[in-house]
mmCIF file of C-alpha atoms in Angstrom:
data_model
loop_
_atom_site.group_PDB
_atom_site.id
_atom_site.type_symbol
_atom_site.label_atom_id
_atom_site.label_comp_id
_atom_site.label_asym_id
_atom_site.label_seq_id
_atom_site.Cartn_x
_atom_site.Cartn_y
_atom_site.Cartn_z
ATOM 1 C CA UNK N 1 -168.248 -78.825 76.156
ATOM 2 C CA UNK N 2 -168.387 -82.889 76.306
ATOM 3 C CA UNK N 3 -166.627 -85.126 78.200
ATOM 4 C CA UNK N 4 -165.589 -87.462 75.977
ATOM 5 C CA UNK N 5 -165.399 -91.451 76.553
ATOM 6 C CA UNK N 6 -162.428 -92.762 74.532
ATOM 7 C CA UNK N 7 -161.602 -96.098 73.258
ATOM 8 C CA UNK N 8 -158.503 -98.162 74.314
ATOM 9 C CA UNK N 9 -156.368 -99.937 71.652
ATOM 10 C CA UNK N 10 -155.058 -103.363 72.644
ATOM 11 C CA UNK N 11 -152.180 -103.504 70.179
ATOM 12 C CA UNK N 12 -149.314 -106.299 71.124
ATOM 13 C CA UNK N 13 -146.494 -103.843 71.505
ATOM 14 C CA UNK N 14 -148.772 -102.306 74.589
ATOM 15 C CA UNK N 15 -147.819 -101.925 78.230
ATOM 16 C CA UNK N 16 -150.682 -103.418 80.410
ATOM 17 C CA UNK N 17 -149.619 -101.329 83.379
ATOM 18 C CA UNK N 18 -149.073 -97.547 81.819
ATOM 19 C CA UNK N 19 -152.304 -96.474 80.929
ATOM 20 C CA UNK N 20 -154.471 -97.840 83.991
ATOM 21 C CA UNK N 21 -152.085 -96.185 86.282
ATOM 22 C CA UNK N 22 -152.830 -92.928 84.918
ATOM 23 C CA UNK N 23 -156.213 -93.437 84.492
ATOM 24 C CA UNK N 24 -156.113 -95.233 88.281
ATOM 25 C CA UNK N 25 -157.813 -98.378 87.537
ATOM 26 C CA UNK N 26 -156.418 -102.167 87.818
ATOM 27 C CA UNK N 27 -154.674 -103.309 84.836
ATOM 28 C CA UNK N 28 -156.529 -106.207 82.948
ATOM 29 C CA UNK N 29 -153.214 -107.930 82.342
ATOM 30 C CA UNK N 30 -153.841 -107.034 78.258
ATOM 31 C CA UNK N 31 -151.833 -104.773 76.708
ATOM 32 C CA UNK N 32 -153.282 -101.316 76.685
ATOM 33 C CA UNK N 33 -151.234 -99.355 73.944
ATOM 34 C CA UNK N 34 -153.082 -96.583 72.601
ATOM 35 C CA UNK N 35 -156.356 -94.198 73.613
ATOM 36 C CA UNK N 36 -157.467 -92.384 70.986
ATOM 37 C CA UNK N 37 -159.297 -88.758 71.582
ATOM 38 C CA UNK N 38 -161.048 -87.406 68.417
ATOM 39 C CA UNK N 39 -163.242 -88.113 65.387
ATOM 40 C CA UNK N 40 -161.382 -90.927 63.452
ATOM 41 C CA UNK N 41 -163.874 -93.413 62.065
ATOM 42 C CA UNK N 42 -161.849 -96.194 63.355
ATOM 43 C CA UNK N 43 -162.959 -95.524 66.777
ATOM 44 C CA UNK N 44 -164.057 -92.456 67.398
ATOM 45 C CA UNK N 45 -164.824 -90.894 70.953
ATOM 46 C CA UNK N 46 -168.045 -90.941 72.254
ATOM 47 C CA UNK N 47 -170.187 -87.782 73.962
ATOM 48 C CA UNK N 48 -173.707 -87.757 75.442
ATOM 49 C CA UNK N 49 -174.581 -86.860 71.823
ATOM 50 C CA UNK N 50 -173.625 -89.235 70.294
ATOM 51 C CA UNK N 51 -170.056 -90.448 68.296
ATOM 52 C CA UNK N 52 -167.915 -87.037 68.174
ATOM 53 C CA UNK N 53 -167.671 -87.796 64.332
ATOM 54 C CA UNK N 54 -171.638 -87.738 63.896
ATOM 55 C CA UNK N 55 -171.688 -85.205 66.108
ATOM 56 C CA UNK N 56 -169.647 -82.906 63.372
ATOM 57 C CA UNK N 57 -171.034 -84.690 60.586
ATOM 58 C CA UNK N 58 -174.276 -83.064 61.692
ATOM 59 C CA UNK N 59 -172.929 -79.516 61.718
ATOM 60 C CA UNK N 60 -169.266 -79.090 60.897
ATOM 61 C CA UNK N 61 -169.320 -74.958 61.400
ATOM 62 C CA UNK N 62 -170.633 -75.397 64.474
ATOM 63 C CA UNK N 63 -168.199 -77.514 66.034
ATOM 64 C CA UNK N 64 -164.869 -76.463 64.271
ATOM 65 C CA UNK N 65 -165.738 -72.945 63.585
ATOM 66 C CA UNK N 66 -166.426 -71.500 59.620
ATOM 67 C CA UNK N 67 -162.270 -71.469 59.363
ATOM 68 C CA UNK N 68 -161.090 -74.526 60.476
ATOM 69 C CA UNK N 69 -163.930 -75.902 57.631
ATOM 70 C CA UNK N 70 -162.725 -73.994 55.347
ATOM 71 C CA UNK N 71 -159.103 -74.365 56.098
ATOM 72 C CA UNK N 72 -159.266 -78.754 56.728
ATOM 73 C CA UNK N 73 -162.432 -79.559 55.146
ATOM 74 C CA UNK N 74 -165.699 -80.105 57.825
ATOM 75 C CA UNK N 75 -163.654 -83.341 59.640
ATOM 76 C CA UNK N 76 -161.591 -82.997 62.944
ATOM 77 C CA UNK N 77 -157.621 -82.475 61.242
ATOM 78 C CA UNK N 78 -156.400 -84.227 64.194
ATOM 79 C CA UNK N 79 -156.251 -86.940 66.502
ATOM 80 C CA UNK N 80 -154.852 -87.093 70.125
ATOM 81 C CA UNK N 81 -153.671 -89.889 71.151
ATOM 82 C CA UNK N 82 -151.727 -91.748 75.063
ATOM 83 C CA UNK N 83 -149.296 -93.733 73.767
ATOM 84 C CA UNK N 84 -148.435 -96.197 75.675
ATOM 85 C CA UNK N 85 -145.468 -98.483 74.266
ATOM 86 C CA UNK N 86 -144.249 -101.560 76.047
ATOM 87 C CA UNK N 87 -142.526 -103.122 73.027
ATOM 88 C CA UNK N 88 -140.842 -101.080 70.070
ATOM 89 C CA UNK N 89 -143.634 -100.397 67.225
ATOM 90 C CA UNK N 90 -142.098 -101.153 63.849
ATOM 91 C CA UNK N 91 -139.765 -98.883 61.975
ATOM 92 C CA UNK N 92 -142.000 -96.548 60.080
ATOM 93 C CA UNK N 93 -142.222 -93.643 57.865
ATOM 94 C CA UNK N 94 -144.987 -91.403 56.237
ATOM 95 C CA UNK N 95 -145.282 -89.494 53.157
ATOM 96 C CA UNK N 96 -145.898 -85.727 52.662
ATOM 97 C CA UNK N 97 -149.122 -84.457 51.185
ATOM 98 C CA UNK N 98 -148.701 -84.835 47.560
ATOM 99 C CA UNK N 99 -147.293 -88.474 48.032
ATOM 100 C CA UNK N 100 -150.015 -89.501 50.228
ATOM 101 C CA UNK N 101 -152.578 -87.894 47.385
ATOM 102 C CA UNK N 102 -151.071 -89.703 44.369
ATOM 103 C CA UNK N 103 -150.397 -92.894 46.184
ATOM 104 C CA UNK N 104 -154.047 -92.807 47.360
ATOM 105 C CA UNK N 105 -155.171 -92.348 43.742
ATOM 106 C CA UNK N 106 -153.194 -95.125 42.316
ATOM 107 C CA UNK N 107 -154.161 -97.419 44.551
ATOM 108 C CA UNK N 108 -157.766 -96.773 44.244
ATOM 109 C CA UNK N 109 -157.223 -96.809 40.286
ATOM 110 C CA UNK N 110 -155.631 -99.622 40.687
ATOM 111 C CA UNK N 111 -158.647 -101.335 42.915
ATOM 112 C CA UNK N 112 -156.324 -102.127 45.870
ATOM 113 C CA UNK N 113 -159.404 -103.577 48.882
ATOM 114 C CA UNK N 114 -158.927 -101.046 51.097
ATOM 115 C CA UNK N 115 -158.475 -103.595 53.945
ATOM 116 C CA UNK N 116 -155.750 -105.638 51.546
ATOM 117 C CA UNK N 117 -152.767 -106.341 53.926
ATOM 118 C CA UNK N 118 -150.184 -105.180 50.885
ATOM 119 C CA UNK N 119 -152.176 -101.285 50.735
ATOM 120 C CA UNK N 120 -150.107 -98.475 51.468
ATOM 121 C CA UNK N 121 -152.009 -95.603 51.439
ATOM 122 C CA UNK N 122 -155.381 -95.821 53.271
ATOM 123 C CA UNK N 123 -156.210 -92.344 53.043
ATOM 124 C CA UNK N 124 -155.418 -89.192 50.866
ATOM 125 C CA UNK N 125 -153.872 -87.201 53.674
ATOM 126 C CA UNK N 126 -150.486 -87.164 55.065
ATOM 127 C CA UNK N 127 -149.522 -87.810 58.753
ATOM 128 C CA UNK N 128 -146.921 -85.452 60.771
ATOM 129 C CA UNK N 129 -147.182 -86.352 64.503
ATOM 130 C CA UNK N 130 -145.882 -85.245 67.718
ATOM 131 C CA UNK N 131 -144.857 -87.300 70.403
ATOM 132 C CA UNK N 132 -144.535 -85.456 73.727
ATOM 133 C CA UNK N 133 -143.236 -87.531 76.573
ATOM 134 C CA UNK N 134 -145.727 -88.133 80.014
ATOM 135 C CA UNK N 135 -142.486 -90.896 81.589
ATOM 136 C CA UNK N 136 -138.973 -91.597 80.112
ATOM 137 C CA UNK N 137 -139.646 -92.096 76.425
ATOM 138 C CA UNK N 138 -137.391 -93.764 74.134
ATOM 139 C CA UNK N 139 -137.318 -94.016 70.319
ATOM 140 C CA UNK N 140 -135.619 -94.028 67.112
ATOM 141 C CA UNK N 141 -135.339 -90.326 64.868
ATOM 142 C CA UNK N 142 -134.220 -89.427 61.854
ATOM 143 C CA UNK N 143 -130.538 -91.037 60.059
ATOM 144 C CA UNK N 144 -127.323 -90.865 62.307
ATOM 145 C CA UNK N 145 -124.641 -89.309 60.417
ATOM 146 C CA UNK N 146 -123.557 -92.406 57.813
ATOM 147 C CA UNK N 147 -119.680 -91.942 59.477
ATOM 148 C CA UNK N 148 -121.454 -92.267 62.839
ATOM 149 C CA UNK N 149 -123.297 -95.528 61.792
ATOM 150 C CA UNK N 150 -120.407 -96.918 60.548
ATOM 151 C CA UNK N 151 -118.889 -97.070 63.904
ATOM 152 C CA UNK N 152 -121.850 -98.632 65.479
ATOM 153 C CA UNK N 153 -122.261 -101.308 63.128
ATOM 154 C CA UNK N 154 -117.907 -101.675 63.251
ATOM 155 C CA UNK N 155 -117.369 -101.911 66.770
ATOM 156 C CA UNK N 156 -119.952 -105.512 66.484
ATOM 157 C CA UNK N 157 -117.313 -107.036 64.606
ATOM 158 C CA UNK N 158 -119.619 -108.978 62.748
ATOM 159 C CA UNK N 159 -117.764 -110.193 59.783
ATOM 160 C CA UNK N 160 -121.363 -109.576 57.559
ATOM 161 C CA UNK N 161 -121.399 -106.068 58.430
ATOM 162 C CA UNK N 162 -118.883 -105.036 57.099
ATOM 163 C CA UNK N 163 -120.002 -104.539 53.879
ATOM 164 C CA UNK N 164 -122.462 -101.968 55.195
ATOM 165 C CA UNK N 165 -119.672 -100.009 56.837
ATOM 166 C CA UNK N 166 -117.812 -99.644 54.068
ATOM 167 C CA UNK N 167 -120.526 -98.261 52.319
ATOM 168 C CA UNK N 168 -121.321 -95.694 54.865
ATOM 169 C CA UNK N 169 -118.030 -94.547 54.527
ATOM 170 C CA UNK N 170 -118.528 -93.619 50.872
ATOM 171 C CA UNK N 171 -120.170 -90.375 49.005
ATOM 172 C CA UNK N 172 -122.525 -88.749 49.135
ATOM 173 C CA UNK N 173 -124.036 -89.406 52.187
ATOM 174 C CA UNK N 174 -127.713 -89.778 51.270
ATOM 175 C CA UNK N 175 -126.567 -92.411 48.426
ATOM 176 C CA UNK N 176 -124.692 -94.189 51.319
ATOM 177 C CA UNK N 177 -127.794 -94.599 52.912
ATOM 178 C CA UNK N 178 -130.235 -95.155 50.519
ATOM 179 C CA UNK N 179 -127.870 -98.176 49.248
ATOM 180 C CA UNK N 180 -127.358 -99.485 52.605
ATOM 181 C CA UNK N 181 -131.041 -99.521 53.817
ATOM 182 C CA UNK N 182 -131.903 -101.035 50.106
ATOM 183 C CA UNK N 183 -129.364 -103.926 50.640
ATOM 184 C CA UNK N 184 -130.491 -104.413 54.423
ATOM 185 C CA UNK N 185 -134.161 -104.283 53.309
ATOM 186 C CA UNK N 186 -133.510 -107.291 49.908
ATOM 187 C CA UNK N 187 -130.864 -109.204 51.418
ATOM 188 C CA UNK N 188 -131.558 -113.243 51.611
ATOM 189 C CA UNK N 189 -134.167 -113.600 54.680
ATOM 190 C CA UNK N 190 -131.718 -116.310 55.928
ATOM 191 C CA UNK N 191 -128.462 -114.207 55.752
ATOM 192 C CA UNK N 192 -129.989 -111.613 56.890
ATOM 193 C CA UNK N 193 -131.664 -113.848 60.143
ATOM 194 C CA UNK N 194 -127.797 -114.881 60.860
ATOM 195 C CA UNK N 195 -126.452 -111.094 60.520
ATOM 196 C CA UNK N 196 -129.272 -110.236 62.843
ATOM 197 C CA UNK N 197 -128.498 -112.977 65.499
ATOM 198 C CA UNK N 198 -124.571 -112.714 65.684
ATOM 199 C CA UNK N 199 -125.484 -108.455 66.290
ATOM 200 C CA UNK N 200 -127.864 -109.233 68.734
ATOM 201 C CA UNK N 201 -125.413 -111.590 70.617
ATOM 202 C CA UNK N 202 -122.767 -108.951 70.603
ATOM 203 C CA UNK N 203 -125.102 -105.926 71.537
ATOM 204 C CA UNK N 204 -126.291 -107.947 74.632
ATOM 205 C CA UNK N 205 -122.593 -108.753 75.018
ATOM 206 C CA UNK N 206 -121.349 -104.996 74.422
ATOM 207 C CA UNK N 207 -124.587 -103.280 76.249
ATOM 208 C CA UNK N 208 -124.102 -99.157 76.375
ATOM 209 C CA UNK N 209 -125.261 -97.448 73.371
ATOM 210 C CA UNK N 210 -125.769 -101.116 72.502
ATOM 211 C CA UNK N 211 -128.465 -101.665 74.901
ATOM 212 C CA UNK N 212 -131.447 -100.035 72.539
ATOM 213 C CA UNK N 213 -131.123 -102.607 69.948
ATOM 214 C CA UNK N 214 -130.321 -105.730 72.173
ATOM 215 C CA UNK N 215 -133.845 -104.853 73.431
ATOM 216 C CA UNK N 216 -135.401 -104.365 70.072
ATOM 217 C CA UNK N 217 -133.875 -107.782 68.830
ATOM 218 C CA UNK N 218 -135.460 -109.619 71.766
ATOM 219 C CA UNK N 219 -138.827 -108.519 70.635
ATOM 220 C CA UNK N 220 -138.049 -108.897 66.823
ATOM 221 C CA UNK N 221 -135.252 -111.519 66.426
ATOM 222 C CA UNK N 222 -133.854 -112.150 62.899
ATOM 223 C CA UNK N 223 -136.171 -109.208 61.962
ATOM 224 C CA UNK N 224 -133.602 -107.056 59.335
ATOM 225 C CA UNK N 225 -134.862 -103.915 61.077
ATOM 226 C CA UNK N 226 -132.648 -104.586 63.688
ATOM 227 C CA UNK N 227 -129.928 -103.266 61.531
ATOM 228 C CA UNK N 228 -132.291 -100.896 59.888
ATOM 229 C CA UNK N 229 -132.557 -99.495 63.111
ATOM 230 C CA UNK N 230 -128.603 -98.846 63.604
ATOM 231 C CA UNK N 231 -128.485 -96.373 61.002
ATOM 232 C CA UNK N 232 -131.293 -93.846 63.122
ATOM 233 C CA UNK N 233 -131.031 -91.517 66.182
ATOM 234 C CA UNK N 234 -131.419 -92.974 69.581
ATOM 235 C CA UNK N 235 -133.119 -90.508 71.655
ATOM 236 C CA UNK N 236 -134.437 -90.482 75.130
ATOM 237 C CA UNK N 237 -137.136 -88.016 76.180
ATOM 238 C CA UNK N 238 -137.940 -86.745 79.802
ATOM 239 C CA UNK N 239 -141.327 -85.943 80.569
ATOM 240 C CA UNK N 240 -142.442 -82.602 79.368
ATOM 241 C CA UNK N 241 -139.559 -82.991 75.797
ATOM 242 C CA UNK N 242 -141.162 -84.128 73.150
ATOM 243 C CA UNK N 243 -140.108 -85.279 69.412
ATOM 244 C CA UNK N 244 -141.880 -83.957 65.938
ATOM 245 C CA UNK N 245 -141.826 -86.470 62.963
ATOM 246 C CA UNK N 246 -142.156 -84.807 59.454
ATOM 247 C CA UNK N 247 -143.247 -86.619 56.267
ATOM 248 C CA UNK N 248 -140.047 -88.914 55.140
ATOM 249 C CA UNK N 249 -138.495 -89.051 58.118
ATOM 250 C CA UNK N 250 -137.813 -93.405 59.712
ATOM 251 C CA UNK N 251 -138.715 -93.324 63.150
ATOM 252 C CA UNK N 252 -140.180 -95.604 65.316
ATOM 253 C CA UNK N 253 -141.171 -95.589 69.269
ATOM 254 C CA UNK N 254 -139.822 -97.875 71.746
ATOM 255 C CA UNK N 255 -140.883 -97.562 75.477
ATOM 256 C CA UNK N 256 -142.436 -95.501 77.288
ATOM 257 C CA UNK N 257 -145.461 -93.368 78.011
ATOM 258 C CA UNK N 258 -146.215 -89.966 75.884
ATOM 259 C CA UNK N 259 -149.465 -87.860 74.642
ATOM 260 C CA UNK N 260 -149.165 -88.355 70.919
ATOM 261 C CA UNK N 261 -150.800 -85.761 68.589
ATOM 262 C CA UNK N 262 -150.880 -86.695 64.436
ATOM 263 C CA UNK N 263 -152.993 -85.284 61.332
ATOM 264 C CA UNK N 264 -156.446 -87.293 60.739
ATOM 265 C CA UNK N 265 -154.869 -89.996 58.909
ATOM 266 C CA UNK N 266 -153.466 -93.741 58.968
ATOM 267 C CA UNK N 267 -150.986 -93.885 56.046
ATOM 268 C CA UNK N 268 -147.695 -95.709 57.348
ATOM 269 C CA UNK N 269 -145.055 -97.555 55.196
ATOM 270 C CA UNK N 270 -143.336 -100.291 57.027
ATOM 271 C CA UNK N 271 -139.236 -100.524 57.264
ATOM 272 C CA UNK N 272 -138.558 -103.483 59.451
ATOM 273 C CA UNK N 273 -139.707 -104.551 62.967
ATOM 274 C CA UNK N 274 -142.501 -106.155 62.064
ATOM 275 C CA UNK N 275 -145.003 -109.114 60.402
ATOM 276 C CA UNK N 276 -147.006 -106.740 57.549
ATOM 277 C CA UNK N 277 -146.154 -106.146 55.070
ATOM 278 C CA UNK N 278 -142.906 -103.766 53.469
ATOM 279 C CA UNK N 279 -143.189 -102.255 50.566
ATOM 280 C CA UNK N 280 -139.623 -101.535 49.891
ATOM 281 C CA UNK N 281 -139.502 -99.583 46.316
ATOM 282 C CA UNK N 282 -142.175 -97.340 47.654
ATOM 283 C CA UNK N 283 -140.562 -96.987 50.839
ATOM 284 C CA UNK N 284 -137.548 -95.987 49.055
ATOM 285 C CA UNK N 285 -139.260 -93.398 47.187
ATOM 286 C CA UNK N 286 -140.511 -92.090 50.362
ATOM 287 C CA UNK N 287 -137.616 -91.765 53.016
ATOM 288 C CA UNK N 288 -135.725 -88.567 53.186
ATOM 289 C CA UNK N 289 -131.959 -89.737 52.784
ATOM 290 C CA UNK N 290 -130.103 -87.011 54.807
ATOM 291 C CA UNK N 291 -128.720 -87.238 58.397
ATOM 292 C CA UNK N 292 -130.624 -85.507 60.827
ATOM 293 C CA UNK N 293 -130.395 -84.161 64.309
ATOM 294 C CA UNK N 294 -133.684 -85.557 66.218
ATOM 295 C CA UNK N 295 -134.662 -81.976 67.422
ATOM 296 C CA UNK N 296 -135.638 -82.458 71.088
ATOM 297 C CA UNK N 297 -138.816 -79.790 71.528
ATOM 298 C CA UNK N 298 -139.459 -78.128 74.518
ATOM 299 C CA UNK N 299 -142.310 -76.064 74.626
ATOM 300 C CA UNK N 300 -142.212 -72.214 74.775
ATOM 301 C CA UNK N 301 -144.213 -70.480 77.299
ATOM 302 C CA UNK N 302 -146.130 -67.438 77.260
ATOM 303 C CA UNK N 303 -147.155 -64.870 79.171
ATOM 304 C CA UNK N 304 -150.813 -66.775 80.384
ATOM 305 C CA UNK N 305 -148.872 -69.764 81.109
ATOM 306 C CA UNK N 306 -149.761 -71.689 78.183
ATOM 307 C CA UNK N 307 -146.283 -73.697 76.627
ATOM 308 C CA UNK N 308 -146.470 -74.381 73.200
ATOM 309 C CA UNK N 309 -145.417 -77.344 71.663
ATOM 310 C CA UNK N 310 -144.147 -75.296 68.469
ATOM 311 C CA UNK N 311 -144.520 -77.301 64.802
ATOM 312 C CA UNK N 312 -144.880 -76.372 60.929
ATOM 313 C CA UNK N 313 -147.764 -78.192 60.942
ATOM 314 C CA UNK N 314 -151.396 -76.518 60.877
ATOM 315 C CA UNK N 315 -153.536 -79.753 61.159
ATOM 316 C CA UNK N 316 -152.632 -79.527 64.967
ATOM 317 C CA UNK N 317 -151.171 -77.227 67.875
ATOM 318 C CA UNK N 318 -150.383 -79.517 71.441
ATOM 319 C CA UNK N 319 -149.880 -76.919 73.899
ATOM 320 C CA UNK N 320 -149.611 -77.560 78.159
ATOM 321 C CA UNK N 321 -150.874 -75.650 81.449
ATOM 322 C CA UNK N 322 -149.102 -76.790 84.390
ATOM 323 C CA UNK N 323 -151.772 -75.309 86.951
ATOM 324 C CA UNK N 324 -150.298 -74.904 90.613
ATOM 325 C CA UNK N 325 -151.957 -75.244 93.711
ATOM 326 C CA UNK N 326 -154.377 -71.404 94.350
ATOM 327 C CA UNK N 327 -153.726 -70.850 90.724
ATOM 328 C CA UNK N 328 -156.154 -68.687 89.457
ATOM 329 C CA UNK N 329 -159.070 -69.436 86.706
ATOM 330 C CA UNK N 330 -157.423 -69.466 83.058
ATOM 331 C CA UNK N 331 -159.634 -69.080 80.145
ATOM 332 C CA UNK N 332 -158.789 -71.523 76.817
ATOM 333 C CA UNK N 333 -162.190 -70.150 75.400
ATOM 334 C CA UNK N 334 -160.558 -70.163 71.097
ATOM 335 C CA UNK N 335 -162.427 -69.793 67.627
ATOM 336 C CA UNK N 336 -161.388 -73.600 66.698
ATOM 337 C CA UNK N 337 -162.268 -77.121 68.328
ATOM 338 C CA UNK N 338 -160.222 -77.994 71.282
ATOM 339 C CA UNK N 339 -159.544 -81.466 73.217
ATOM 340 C CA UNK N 340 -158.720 -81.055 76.467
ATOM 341 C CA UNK N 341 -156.777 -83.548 78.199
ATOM 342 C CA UNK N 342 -156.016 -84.113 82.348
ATOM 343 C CA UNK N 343 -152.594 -85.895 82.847
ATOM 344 C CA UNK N 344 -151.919 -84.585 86.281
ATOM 345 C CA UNK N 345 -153.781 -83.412 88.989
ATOM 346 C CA UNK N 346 -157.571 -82.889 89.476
ATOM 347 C CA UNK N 347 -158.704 -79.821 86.883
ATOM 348 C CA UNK N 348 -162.364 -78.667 86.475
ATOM 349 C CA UNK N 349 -162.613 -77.630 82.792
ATOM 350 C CA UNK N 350 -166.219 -75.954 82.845
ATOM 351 C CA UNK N 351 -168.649 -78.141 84.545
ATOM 352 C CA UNK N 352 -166.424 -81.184 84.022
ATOM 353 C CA UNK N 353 -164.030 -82.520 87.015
ATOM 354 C CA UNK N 354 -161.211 -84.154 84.838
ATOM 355 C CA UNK N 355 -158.528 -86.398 86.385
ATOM 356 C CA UNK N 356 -155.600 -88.191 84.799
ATOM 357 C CA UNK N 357 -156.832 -89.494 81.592
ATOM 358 C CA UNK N 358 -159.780 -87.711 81.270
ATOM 359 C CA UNK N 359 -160.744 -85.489 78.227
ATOM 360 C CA UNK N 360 -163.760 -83.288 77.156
ATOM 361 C CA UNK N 361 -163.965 -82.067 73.605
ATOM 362 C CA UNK N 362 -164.829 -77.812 72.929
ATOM 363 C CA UNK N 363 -166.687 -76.948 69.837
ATOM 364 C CA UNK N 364 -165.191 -73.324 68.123
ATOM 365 C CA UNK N 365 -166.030 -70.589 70.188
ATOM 366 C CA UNK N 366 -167.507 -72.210 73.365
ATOM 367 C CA UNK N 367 -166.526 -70.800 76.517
ATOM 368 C CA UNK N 368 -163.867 -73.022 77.840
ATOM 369 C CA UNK N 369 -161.907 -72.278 81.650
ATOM 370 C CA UNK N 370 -160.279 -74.194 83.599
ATOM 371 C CA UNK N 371 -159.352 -74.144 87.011
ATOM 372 C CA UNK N 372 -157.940 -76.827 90.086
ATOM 373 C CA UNK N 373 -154.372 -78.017 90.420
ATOM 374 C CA UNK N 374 -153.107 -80.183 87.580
ATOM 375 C CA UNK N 375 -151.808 -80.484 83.857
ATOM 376 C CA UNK N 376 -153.864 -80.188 81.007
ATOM 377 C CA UNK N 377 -152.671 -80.690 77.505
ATOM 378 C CA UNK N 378 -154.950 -78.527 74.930
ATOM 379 C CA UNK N 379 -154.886 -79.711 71.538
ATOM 380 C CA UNK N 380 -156.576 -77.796 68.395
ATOM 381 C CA UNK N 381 -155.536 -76.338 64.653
ATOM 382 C CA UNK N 382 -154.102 -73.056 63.714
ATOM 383 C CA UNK N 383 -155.612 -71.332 61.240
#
């Protein structure tokens, strides 16, 4: 078992405050948005042996057991994330397997740098995640039924809207969206920049259900994801709920703090709410036109105590132990790698003493208890 000594991302839509108070240190007054727990090469987490992806590299059965290689290939399938959003992160989607695969291929055909600001598709792996929340969490989900939408964007009264709600109002309903996210996405930057302001005066003016995007405005104003946003599920997570976000599904994340678990890859297309780049025809290809509800999860216990965070993905399994004061000595020893992570508490997971923040990483097979007072998220693969 290693502790493991994780790297902070200083990303602009950060909070500077979240992540120091769980970890208990004084904020540097930067923003502190994401701490990354795993093997990606972009900053992977460090043991006393060295870089946890060298540390595979060097035997890959070892540390994620003969069918985890087999099943994912000999790399870590996931990364764990705290998520720590101060701002809302742009409006985003990812593709499924085969899209990611023959977008990757193109590209590289094609000789796209793989640092060019106009890629899409850094890797050849796709990228379900789970967000599970640690405070309040708000975010975007999944399209609002198109009626639903409609009556949103209405009850502005912004004279340039109205276009869009009459489309929303027509069939079928993933045509209705498709054509109004296409003619949100192309419209005239300085149209749209107008639309955008007169909706953010009223939705300041209106507040309510308004509120979300009044917010979102202030931090991207004239931005036409504003409006993209409109059309999606607002959903707010207590602590312990938690959201999953298939391949083709918009979503984005707007404040709060959450544990964030996602398949070993960085391939995101861009809708709105932000600088980089959009590719809009390929984002079109990609988005999953159909309204959705945004399926709070709440995780299913068992009889040890464990609750299960429950997905159709394999690359990753987030589960919880909320350990009471007395409680007795559990044992997490599985036949796959494991990250262990303290949010709560004060937990001794073998000869480690983990507090809020904290994390040790357990090769396949190696015994693994824990014991104290405390939460401890356990993230691995099923296979």
């Amino acid at each position: 078992m290693d502790r493991l000594d994780n790297t902070i991302r200083p990303y602009a839509w950060g909070s500077p405050t979240a992540i120091p108070q769980l970890l208990g240190v004084e904020p540097t007054g930067e923003p502190q948005a994401e701490m990354w727990m795993g093997a990606h090469p972009g900053a992977p987490s460090r043991t006393s042996r060295g870089p946890l992806v060298e540390v595979i590299e060097a035997d890959p059965e070892r540390e994620l057991g003969a069918r985890a290689v087999a099943r994912f290939g000999p790399r870590l399938p996931f990364l764990l994330k705290l998520l720590a959003a101060g701002a809302p992160l742009s409006l985003q989607v990812h593709p499924d397997l085969e899209q990611a695969r023959a977008g990757y291929a193109d590209e590289e055909r094609r000789g796209v740098p793989a640092d060019a600001p106009h890629r899409n598709y850094k890797d050849a792996n796709h990228k379900p995640e789970l967000i599970c929340a640690l405070t309040e969490f708000d975010g975007l989900c999944g399209f609002r039924d198109p009626v639903q939408a409609a009556g949103l964007l209405d009850g502005l009264g912004v004279d340039s809207l109205k276009p869009y709600v009459d489309l929303l109002h027509a069939h079928p309903e993933d045509a209705a969206l498709r054509e109004v996210l296409t003619a949100v996405l192309t419209a005239d930057p300085e149209e749209m920049a107008h639309t955008v302001a007169e909706a953010t005066a009223a939705c300041t003016r209106l507040g309510g259900a308004y509120a979300p995007y009044a917010d979102i405005a202030h931090h991207y104003p004239g931005d036409p994801g504003v409006i993209a946003a409109m059309l999606l599920n607002h959903v707010r997570l207590q602590p312990g709920e938690a959201l999953y976000l298939g391949a083709g599904i918009p979503h984005a994340y707007l404040n709060g703090l959450g544990v964030e678990i996602m398949a070993n890859s960085d391939n995101v297309l861009r809708c709105g709410l932000t600088p980089k780049h959009v590719d809009v025809p390929e984002l079109l290809r990609i988005v999953r036109f159909e309204p959705s509800d945004p399926g709070v999860l709440r995780p299913e216990a068992s009889p040890d105590g464990e609750e299960v965070y429950e997905t159709p993905t394999d690359e990753f399994r987030l589960s919880r132990f909320v350990l009471p004061e007395g409680s007795t000595t559990r044992d997490l020893t599985r036949a796959t790698p494991q990250i262990l992570l303290c949010t709560a508490g004060n937990v001794r997971a073998g000869e480690h003493e983990l507090r809020p923040g904290q994390s040790v990483f357990v090769p396949a097979g190696e015994p693994a208890e824990i014991t104290g007072a405390g939460t401890i998220f356990r993230a691995t693969v099923v296979v």
